[in-house]
Amino acid sequence: MDISEFWTVIEAARSAAAPDGSFADALVDELASRTEGDILRYQERFDEVHDAVYRWDVWAAAYLIGGGCSDDSFMDFRAGLIALGRDWYERVAACPDSLAEHPAVIAAVGAHDDHVLFYEDVNYAASGAFRRVGGGRDFYDAWDEYAASRDGSRQDSVDMGEDFDFDDPDEVRRRLPRLAALHQLGAPCFPAGGASSSA
């Protein structure tokens, strides 16, 4: 499964999920319609895109949106970014501050909802689908075998970029001005797509 097919799976699940239904359930259904090998290859691509946004700037965005963000919560947030689909995922990967323009993030501020985009169940969609089609095989045993056969295909270390203090409002405003403004950290509220010229 290449990256394009991975995103096709995600978009198929997004299309199949009812407006008030669970994307994670739809994703399990989509994956369960495929072979064991497809599910394992999906998990490999999922890990790649999940790891690619394991960065301090993305974590700071999650910290702002969630009113704090632990290691485990950051896993769920990155899964939530994937659930948004390829377009939004790539926008956020390029500029985490673009989340200030996402309708769900904007709505969550007004609703005082600090759970938006934190989507734990998406992390486990492959294992849920594998249970359905794996003939009793354990997903994690199958994954270990698959990963061993792909030795060297994944990087062990990830460049997280420059670390900074998420509790320093000035630093957060400098790095994520639109999200900081949305969450009322004292910065002026810029129009969507706009930013201060005093960088």
mmCIF file of C-alpha atoms in Angstrom, residues 7 10-11 14 23 77-89 92 99 102 104-105 116-117 119 122:
data_model
loop_
_atom_site.group_PDB
_atom_site.id
_atom_site.type_symbol
_atom_site.label_atom_id
_atom_site.label_comp_id
_atom_site.label_asym_id
_atom_site.label_seq_id
_atom_site.Cartn_x
_atom_site.Cartn_y
_atom_site.Cartn_z
ATOM 1 C CA TRP A 7 -5.208 8.250 1.947
ATOM 2 C CA ILE A 10 -8.939 7.290 4.972
ATOM 3 C CA GLU A 11 -11.177 9.190 2.551
ATOM 4 C CA ARG A 14 -14.609 9.598 5.983
ATOM 5 C CA PHE A 23 -15.033 7.727 11.765
ATOM 6 C CA PHE A 77 -4.200 14.217 18.495
ATOM 7 C CA ARG A 78 -1.960 12.999 15.667
ATOM 8 C CA ALA A 79 -4.506 10.263 14.941
ATOM 9 C CA GLY A 80 -7.141 12.996 14.821
ATOM 10 C CA LEU A 81 -5.082 14.914 12.277
ATOM 11 C CA ILE A 82 -4.998 11.822 10.076
ATOM 12 C CA ALA A 83 -8.776 11.472 10.476
ATOM 13 C CA LEU A 84 -9.172 14.976 8.997
ATOM 14 C CA GLY A 85 -8.001 13.599 5.638
ATOM 15 C CA ARG A 86 -5.016 14.277 3.446
ATOM 16 C CA ASP A 87 -5.667 17.951 2.654
ATOM 17 C CA TRP A 88 -5.928 19.086 6.264
ATOM 18 C CA TYR A 89 -3.187 16.728 7.409
ATOM 19 C CA VAL A 92 -1.104 21.117 9.406
ATOM 20 C CA LEU A 99 -5.636 24.681 12.513
ATOM 21 C CA HIS A 102 -10.473 24.515 10.846
ATOM 22 C CA ALA A 104 -14.184 22.115 14.249
ATOM 23 C CA VAL A 105 -11.389 23.899 16.088
ATOM 24 C CA VAL A 116 -11.718 18.183 19.463
ATOM 25 C CA LEU A 117 -9.217 16.357 17.196
ATOM 26 C CA TYR A 119 -9.211 10.622 18.480
ATOM 27 C CA VAL A 122 -8.184 5.790 15.204
#
